[in-house]
Tab-separated table of C-alpha atoms and ligand atoms in Angstrom:
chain	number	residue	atom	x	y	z
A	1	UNK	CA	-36.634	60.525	-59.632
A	2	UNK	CA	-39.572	60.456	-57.498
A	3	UNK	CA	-43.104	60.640	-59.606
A	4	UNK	CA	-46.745	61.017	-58.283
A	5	UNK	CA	-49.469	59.541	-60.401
A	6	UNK	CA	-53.007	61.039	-60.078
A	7	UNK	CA	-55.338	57.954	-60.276
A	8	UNK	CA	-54.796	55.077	-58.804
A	9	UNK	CA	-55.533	52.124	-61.274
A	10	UNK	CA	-53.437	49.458	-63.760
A	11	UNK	CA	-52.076	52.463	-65.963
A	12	UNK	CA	-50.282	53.858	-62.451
A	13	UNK	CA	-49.645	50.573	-61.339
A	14	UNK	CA	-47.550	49.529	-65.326
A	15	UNK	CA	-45.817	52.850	-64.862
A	16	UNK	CA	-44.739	51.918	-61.320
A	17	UNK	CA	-43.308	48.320	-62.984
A	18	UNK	CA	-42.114	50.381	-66.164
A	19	UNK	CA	-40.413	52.748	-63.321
A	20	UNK	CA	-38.352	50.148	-60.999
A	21	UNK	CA	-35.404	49.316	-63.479
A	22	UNK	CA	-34.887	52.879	-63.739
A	23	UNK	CA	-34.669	53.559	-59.968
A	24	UNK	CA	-37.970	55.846	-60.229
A	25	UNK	CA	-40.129	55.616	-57.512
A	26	UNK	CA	-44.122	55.554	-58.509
A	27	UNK	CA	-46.518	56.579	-56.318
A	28	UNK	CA	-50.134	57.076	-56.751
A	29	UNK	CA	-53.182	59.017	-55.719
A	30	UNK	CA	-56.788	57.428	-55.308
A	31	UNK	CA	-58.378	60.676	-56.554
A	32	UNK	CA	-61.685	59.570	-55.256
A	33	UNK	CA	-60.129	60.119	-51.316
A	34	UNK	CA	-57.209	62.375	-51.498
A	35	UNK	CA	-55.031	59.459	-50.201
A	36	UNK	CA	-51.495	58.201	-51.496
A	37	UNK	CA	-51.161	54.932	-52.211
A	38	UNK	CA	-48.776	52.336	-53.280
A	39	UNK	CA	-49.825	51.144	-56.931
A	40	UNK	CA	-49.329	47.761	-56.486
A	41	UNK	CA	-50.538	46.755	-53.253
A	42	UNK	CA	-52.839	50.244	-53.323
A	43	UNK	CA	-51.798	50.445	-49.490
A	44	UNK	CA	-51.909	54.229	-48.193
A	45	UNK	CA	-49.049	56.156	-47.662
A	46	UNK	CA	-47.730	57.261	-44.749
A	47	UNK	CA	-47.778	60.723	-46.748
A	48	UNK	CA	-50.780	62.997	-47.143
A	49	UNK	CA	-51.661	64.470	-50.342
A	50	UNK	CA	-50.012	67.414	-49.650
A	51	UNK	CA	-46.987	65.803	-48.310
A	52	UNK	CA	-46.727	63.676	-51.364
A	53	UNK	CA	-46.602	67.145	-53.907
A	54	UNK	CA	-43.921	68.338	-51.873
A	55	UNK	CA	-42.022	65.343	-51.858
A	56	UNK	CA	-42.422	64.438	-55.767
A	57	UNK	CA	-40.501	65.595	-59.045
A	58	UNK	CA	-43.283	65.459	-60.929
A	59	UNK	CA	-46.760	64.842	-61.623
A	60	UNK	CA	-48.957	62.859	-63.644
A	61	UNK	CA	-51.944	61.619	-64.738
A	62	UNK	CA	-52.895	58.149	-65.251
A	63	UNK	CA	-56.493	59.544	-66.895
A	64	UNK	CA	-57.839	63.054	-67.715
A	65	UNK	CA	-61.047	63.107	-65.369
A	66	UNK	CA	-59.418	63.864	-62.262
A	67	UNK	CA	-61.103	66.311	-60.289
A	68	UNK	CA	-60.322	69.993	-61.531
A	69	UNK	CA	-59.348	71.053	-57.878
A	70	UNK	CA	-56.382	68.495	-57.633
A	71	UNK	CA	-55.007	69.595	-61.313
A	72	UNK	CA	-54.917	73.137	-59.818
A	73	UNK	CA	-52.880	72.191	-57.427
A	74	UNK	CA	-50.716	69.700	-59.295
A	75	UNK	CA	-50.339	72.503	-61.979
A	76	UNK	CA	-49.397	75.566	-59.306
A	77	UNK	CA	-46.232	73.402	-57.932
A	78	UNK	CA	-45.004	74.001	-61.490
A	79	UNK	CA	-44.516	69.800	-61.922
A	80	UNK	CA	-47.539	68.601	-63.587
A	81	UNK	CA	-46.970	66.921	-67.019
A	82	UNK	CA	-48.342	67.087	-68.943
A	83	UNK	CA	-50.029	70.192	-68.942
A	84	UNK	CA	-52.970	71.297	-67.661
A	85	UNK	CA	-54.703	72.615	-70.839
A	86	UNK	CA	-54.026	68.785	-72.503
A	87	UNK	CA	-55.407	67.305	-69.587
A	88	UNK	CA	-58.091	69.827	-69.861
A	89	UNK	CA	-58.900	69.241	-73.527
A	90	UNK	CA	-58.612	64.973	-73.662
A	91	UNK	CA	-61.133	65.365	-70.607
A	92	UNK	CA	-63.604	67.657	-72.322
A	93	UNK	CA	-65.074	66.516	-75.880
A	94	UNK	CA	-65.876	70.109	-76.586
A	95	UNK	CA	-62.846	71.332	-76.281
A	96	UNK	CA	-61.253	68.448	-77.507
A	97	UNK	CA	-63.466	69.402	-80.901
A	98	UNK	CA	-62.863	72.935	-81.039
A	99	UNK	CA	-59.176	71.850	-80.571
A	100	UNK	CA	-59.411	69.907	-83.290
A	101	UNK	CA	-61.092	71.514	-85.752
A	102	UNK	CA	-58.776	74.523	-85.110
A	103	UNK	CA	-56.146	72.730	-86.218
A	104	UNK	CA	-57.664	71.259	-89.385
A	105	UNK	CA	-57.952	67.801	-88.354
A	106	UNK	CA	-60.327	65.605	-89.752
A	107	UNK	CA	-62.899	64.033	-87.204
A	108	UNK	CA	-66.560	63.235	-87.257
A	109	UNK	CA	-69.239	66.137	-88.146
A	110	UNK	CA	-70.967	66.891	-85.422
A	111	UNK	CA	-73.435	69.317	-83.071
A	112	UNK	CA	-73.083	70.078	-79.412
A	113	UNK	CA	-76.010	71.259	-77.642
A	114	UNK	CA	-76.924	71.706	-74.025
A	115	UNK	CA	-80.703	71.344	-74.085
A	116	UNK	CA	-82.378	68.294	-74.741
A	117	UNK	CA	-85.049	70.197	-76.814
A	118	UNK	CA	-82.369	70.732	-79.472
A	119	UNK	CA	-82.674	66.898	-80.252
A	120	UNK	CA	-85.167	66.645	-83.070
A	121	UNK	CA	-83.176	69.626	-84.536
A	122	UNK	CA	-79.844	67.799	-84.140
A	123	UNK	CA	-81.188	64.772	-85.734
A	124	UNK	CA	-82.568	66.279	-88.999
A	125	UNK	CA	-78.816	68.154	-89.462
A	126	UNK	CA	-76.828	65.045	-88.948
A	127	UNK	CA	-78.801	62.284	-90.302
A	128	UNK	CA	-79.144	58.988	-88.325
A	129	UNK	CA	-77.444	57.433	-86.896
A	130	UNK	CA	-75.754	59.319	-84.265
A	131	UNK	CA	-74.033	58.559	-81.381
A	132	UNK	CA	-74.546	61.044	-78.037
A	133	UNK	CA	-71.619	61.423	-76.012
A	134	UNK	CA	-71.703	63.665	-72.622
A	135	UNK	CA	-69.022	65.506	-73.388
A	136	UNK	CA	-67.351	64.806	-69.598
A	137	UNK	CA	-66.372	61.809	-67.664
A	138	UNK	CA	-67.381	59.240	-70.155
A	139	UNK	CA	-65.060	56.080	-70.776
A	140	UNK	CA	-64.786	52.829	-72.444
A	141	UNK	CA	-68.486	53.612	-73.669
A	142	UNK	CA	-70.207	55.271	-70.806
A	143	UNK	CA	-72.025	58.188	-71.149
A	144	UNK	CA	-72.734	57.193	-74.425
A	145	UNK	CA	-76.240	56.932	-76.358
A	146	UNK	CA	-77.204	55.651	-80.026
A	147	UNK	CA	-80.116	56.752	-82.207
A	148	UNK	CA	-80.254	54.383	-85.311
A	149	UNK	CA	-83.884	54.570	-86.106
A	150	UNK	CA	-86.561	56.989	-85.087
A	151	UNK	CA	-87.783	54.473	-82.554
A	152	UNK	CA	-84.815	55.117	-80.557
A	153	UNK	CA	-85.561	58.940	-80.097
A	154	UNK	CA	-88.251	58.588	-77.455
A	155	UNK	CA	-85.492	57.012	-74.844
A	156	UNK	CA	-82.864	58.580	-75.361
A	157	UNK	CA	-84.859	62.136	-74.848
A	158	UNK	CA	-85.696	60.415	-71.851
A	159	UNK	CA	-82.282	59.415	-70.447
A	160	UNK	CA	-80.905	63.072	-71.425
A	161	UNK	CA	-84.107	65.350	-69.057
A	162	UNK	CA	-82.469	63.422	-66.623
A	163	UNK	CA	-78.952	65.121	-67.047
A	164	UNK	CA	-77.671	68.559	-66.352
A	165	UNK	CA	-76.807	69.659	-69.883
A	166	UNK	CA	-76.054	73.207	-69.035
A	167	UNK	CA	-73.183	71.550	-66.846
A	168	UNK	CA	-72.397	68.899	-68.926
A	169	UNK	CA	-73.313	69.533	-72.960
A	170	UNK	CA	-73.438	66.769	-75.215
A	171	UNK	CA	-71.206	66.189	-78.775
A	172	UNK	CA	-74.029	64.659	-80.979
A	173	UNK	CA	-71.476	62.970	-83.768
A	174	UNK	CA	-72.670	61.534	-87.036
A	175	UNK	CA	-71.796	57.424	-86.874
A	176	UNK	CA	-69.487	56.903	-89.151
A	177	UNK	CA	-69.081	53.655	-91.535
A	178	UNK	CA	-65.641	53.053	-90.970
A	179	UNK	CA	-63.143	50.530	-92.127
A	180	UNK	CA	-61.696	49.987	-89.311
A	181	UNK	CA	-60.350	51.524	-86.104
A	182	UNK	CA	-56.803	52.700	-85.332
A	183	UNK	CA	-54.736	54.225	-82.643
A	184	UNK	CA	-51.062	55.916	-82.751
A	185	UNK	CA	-49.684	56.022	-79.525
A	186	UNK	CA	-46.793	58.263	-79.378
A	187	UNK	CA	-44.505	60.553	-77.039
A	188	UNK	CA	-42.646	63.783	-76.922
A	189	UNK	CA	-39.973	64.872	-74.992
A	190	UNK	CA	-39.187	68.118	-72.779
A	191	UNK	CA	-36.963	69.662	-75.250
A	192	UNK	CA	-40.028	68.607	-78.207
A	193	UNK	CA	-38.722	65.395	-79.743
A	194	UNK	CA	-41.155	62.728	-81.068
A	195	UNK	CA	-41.002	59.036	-81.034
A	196	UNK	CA	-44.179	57.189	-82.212
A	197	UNK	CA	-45.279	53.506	-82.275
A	198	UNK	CA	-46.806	52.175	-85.278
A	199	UNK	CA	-50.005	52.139	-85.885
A	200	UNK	CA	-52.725	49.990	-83.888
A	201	UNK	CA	-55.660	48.304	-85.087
A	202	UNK	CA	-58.289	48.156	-82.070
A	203	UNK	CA	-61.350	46.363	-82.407
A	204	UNK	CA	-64.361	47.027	-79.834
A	205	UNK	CA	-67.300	45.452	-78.649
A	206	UNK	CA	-69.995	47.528	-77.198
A	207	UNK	CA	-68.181	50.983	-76.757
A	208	UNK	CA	-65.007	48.847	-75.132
A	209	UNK	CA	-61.750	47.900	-76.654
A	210	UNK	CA	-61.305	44.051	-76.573
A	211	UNK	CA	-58.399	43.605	-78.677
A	212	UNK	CA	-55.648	45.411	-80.391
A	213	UNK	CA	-52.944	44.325	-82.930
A	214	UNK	CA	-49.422	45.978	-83.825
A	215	UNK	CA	-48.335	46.793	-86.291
A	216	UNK	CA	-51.635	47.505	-87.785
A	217	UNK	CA	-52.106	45.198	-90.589
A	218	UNK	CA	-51.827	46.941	-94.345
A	219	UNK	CA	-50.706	50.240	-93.492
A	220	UNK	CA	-49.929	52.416	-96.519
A	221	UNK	CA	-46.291	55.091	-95.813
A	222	UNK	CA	-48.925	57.656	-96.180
A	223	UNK	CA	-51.294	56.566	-93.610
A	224	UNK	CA	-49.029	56.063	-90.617
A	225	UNK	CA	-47.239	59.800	-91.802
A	226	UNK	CA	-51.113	61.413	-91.985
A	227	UNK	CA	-51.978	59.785	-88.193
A	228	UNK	CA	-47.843	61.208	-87.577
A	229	UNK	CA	-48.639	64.742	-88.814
A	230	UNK	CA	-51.861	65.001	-87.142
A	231	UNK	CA	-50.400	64.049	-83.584
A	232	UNK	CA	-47.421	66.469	-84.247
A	233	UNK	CA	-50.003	68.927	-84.628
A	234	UNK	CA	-52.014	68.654	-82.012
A	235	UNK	CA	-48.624	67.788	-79.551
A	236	UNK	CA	-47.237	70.971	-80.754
A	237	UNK	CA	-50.519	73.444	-80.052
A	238	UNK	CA	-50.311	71.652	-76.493
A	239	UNK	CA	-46.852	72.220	-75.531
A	240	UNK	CA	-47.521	68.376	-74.682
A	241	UNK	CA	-44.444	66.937	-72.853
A	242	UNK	CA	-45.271	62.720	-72.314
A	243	UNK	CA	-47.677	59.375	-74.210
A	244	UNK	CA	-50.172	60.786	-75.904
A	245	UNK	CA	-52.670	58.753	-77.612
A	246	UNK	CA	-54.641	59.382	-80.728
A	247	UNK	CA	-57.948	57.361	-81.587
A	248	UNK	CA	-59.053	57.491	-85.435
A	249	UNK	CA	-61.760	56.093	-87.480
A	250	UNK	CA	-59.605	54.274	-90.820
A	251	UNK	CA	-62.467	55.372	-94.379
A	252	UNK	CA	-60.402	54.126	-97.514
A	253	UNK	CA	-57.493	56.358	-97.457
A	254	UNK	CA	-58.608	58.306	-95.221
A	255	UNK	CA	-58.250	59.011	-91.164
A	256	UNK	CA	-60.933	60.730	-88.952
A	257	UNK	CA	-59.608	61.467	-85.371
A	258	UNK	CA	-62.449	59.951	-82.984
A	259	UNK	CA	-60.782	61.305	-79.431
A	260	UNK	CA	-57.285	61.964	-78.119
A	261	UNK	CA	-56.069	60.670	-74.733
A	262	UNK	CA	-53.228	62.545	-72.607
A	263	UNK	CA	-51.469	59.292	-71.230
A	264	UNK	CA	-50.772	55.756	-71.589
A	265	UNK	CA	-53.557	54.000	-73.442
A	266	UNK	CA	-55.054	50.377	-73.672
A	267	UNK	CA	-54.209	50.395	-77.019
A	268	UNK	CA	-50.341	51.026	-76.107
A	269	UNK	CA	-50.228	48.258	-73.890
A	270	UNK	CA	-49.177	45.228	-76.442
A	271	UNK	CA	-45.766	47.781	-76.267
A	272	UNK	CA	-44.662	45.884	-72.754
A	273	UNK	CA	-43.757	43.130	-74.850
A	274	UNK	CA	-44.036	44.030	-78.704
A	275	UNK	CA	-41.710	47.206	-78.711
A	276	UNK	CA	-38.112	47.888	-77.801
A	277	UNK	CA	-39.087	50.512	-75.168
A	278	UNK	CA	-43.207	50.090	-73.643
A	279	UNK	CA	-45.183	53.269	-73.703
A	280	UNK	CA	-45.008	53.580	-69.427
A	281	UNK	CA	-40.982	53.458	-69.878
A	282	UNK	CA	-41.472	55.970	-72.919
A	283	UNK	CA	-43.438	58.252	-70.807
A	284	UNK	CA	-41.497	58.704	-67.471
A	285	UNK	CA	-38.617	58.838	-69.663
A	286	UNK	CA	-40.222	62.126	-71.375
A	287	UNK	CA	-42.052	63.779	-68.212
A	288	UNK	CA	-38.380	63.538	-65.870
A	289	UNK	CA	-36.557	65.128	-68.826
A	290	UNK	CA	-34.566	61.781	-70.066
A	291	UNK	CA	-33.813	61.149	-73.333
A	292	UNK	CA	-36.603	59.281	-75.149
A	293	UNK	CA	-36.530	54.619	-75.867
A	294	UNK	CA	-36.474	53.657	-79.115
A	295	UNK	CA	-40.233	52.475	-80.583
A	296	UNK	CA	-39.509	50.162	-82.688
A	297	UNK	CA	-41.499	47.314	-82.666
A	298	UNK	CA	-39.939	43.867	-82.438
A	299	UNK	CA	-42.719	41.484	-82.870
A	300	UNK	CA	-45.896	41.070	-84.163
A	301	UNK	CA	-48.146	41.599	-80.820
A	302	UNK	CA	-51.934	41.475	-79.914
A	303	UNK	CA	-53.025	42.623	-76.693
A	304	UNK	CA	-55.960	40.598	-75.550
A	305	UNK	CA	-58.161	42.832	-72.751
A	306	UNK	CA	-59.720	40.232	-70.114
A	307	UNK	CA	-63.210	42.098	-69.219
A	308	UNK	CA	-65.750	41.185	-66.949
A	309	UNK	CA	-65.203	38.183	-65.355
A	310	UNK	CA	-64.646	34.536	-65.672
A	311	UNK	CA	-62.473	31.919	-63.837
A	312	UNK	CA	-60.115	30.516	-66.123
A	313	UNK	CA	-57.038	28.249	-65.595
A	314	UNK	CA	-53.171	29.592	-66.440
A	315	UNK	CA	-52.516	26.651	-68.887
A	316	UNK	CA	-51.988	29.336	-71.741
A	317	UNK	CA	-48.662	30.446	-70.468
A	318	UNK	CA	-47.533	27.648	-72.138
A	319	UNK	CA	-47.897	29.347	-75.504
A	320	UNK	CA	-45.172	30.367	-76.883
A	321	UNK	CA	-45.304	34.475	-76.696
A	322	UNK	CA	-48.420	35.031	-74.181
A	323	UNK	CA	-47.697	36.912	-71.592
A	324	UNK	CA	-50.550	37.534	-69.225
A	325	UNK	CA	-50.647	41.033	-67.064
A	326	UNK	CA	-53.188	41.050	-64.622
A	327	UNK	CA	-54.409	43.899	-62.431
A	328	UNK	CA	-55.005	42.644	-59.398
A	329	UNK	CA	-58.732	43.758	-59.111
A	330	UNK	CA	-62.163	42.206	-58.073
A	331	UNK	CA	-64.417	41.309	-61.246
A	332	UNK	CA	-67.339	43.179	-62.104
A	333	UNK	CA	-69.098	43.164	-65.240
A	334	UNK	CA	-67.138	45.494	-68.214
A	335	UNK	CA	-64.500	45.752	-65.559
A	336	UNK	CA	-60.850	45.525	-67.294
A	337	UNK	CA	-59.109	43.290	-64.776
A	338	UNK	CA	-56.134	42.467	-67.418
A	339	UNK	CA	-54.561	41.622	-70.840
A	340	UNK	CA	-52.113	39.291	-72.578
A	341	UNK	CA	-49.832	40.363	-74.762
A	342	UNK	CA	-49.384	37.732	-77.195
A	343	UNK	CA	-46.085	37.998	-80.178
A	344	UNK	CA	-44.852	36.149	-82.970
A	345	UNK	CA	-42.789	36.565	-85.666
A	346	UNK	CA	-45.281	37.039	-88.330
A	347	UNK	CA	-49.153	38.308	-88.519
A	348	UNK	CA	-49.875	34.381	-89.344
A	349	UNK	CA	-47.652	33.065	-86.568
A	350	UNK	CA	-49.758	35.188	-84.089
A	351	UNK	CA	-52.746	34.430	-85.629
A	352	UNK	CA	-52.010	30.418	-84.562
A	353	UNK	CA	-51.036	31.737	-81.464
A	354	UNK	CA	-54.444	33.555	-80.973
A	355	UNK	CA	-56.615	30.422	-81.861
A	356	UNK	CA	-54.738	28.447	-79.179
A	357	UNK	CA	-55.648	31.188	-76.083
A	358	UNK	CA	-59.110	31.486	-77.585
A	359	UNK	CA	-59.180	27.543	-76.646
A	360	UNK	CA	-58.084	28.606	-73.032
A	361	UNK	CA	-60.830	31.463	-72.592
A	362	UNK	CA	-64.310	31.669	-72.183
A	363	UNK	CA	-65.870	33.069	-75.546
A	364	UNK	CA	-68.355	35.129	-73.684
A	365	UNK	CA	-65.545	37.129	-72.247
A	366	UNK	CA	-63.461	37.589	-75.514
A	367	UNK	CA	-66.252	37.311	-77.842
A	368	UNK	CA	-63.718	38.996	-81.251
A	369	UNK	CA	-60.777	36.587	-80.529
A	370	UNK	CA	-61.610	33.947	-82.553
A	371	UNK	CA	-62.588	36.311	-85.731
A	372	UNK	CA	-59.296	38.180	-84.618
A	373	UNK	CA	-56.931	35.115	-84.574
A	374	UNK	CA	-58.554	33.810	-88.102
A	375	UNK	CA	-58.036	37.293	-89.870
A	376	UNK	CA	-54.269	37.301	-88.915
A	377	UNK	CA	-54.106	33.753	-90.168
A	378	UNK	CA	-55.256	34.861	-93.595
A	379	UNK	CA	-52.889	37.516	-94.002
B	1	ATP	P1	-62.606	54.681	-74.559
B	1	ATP	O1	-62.448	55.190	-73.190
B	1	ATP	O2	-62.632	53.169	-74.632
B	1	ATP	O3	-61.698	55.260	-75.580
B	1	ATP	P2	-64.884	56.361	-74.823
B	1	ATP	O4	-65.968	56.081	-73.880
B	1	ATP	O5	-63.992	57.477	-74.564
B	1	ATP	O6	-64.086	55.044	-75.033
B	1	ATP	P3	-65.236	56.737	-77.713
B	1	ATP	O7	-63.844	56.379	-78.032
B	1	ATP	O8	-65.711	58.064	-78.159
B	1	ATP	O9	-65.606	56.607	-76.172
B	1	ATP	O10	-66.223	55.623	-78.281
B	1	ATP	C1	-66.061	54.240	-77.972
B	1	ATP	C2	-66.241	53.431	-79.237
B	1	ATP	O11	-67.566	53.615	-79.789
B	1	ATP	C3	-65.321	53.828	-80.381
B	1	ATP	O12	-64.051	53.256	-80.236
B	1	ATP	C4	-66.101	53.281	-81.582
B	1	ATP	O13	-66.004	51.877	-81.655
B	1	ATP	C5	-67.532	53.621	-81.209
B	1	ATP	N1	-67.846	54.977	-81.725
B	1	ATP	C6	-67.698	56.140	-81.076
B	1	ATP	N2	-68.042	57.200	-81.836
B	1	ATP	C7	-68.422	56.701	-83.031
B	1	ATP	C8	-68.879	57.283	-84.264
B	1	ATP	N3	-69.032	58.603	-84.415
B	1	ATP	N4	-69.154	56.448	-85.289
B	1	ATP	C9	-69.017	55.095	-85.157
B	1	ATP	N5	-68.603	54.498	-84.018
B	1	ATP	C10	-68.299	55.266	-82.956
B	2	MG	MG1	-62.160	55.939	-77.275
């Protein structure tokens, strides 16, 4: 099976690795040129664009903002998966709320408006804080604003004149005190089976995911089969064929749905080591109509995102269970250039594990390790 990825970065690159036991042959598309490229080494194809459509099974995405011209075309050859309208709705957070309040799925209240003189108004409805998000092409906490006291109001009003809200509205969202974050990455197949991973606890620093750990700690039946129902749902309504990721907010018993994303997802990628099949297997498997891996997980596994920058030696391969991925890209500040996936056999074994790579790394770069690794030891 031959599959063309649209985007051109370390998601296509772990589904071209994910891909080579299974004779599939990855290729990718720098979206930002029209060129293909190899995902590894990123070297152009002799193909063009158009040459690569015709000579692929199927198509992908390896993120949701790729131009709307190219999904057009993806979506005409009758290959793209999956669809258009997911792609559509995980890339717009207006549609992604209409979507889900449709369905009756709990996520933040919130207000969209597309003029900046609605703000004031928006304010006094929600209550601060709030959180703006442009409601396109915002990502690991771009496009993103905060209002937490009145003082904040005159800047942000500020930032916004500067945008084109008519083009691109923005989701004002209440900010919610929440327990913690989760994720459930899951998949369905062509003929509309489900697998799911468990549950993922992610924890962020400023708008970015810096660390996630599988199975989620203290996860009630109920919780993991309320996140279940709600991606079954929404997967369903989308005709959704592939990973999809859900993002929630955890309050007590209950789960809010923060934002959905139609692919692979950071927070899947502790699977490469932690689960019987990974999420990049799991979704070529589903989008060239195989049957689905198994989920299961088979250790405990933390997935350690390495942001930014930072020279650091490779002496922490010699802990037992790390695994390091890297991305072969340049550093740049808030830049993901790669993870370790780090297992053990129990939440307190990987806790010990933790505490010896936060001894490798830089605590400027991986500022929630320590906390991380000491929470796991406790449990
Ligand atoms: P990513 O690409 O990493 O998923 P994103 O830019 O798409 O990020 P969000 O997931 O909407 O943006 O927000 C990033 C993070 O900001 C969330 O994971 C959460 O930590 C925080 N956040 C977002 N919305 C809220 C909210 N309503 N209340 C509290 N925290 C929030
Ligand atoms: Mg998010």
């Amino acid at each position: 099976m031959r599959v063309l990825v649209f985007g051109g970065g370390q998601l296509a690159r772990m589904m071209y690795l994910a891909g080579c036991p299974l004779g599939m042959h990855v290729r990718a598309v720098d979206v930002s040129k029209d060129i293909v490229i190899n995902p590894i080494s990123k070297a152009p194809s002799k193909l063009t664009l158009a040459e690569a459509i015709e000579d692929t099974d199927v198509i992908t995405v390896e993120f949701e903002h790729v131009p709307e011209r190219l999904l057009e075309i993806a979506d005409q050859t009758g290959k793209l998966s999956p669809s258009i309208q997911s792609i559509r709705v995980g890339a717009d957070r207006v549609k992604e709320k209409s979507l889900l309040t449709s369905l009756n799925i709990a996520n933040c209240e919130h207000q969209i408006f597309d003029d900046v003189e609605a703000l004031p108004d928006v304010i006094k409805n929600l209550g601060m804080p709030i959180v703006l998000k442009a409601s396109r092409d915002g990502y690991d906490g771009y496009g993103q604003w905060r209002i937490k006291q009145p003082e904040d109001v005159q800047s942000v009003t500020k930032e916004l004149a500067k945008l084109d809200l008519k083009r691109v509205p923005i989701v004002a969202e209440k900010m919610i005190n929440f327990d913690r974050e989760l994720s459930l990455v899951g998949v369905r197949s062509s003929d509309g089976k489900f697998a799911f991973y468990p549950l993922a606890e992610n924890r962020h620093h400023e708008g970015q995911l810096h660390l996630s750990i599988a199975p989620a700690p203290q996860i009630s039946t109920q919780l993991q089969q309320q996140a279940e129902q709600y991606f079954i749902r929404l997967a369903e309504n989308l005709n959704y064929v592939g990973v999809l990721a859900v993002e929630f907010f955890q309050v007590g018993a209950q789960l809010l749905v923060n934002e959905i994303a139609p692919r692979v997802h950071n927070s899947g990628h502790w699977t490469i080591q932690g689960a019987d099949t990974c999420q990049f297997e799991n979704h070529l498997r589903a989008i060239c109509g195989l049957p689905l891996g198994s989920t299961e997980f088979r250790s405990y596994t933390a997935m350690v995102n390495i942001i930014g920058g930072g020279s650091f030696s490779r002496e922490m391969l010699g802990i037992p269970g790390c695994h390091l991925h890297w991305y072969g890209k340049s550093p740049r500040p808030k830049r993901k250039l790669g993870h370790f996936n780090v297992s053990g056999d129990c939440f307190s074994a990987l806790g010990a594990r933790l505490t010896d790579l936060s001894e490798h790394l830089p605590e400027e770069h991986f500022p929630l390790l320590t906390e991380g690794a000491a929470d796991l030891q406790k449990l």
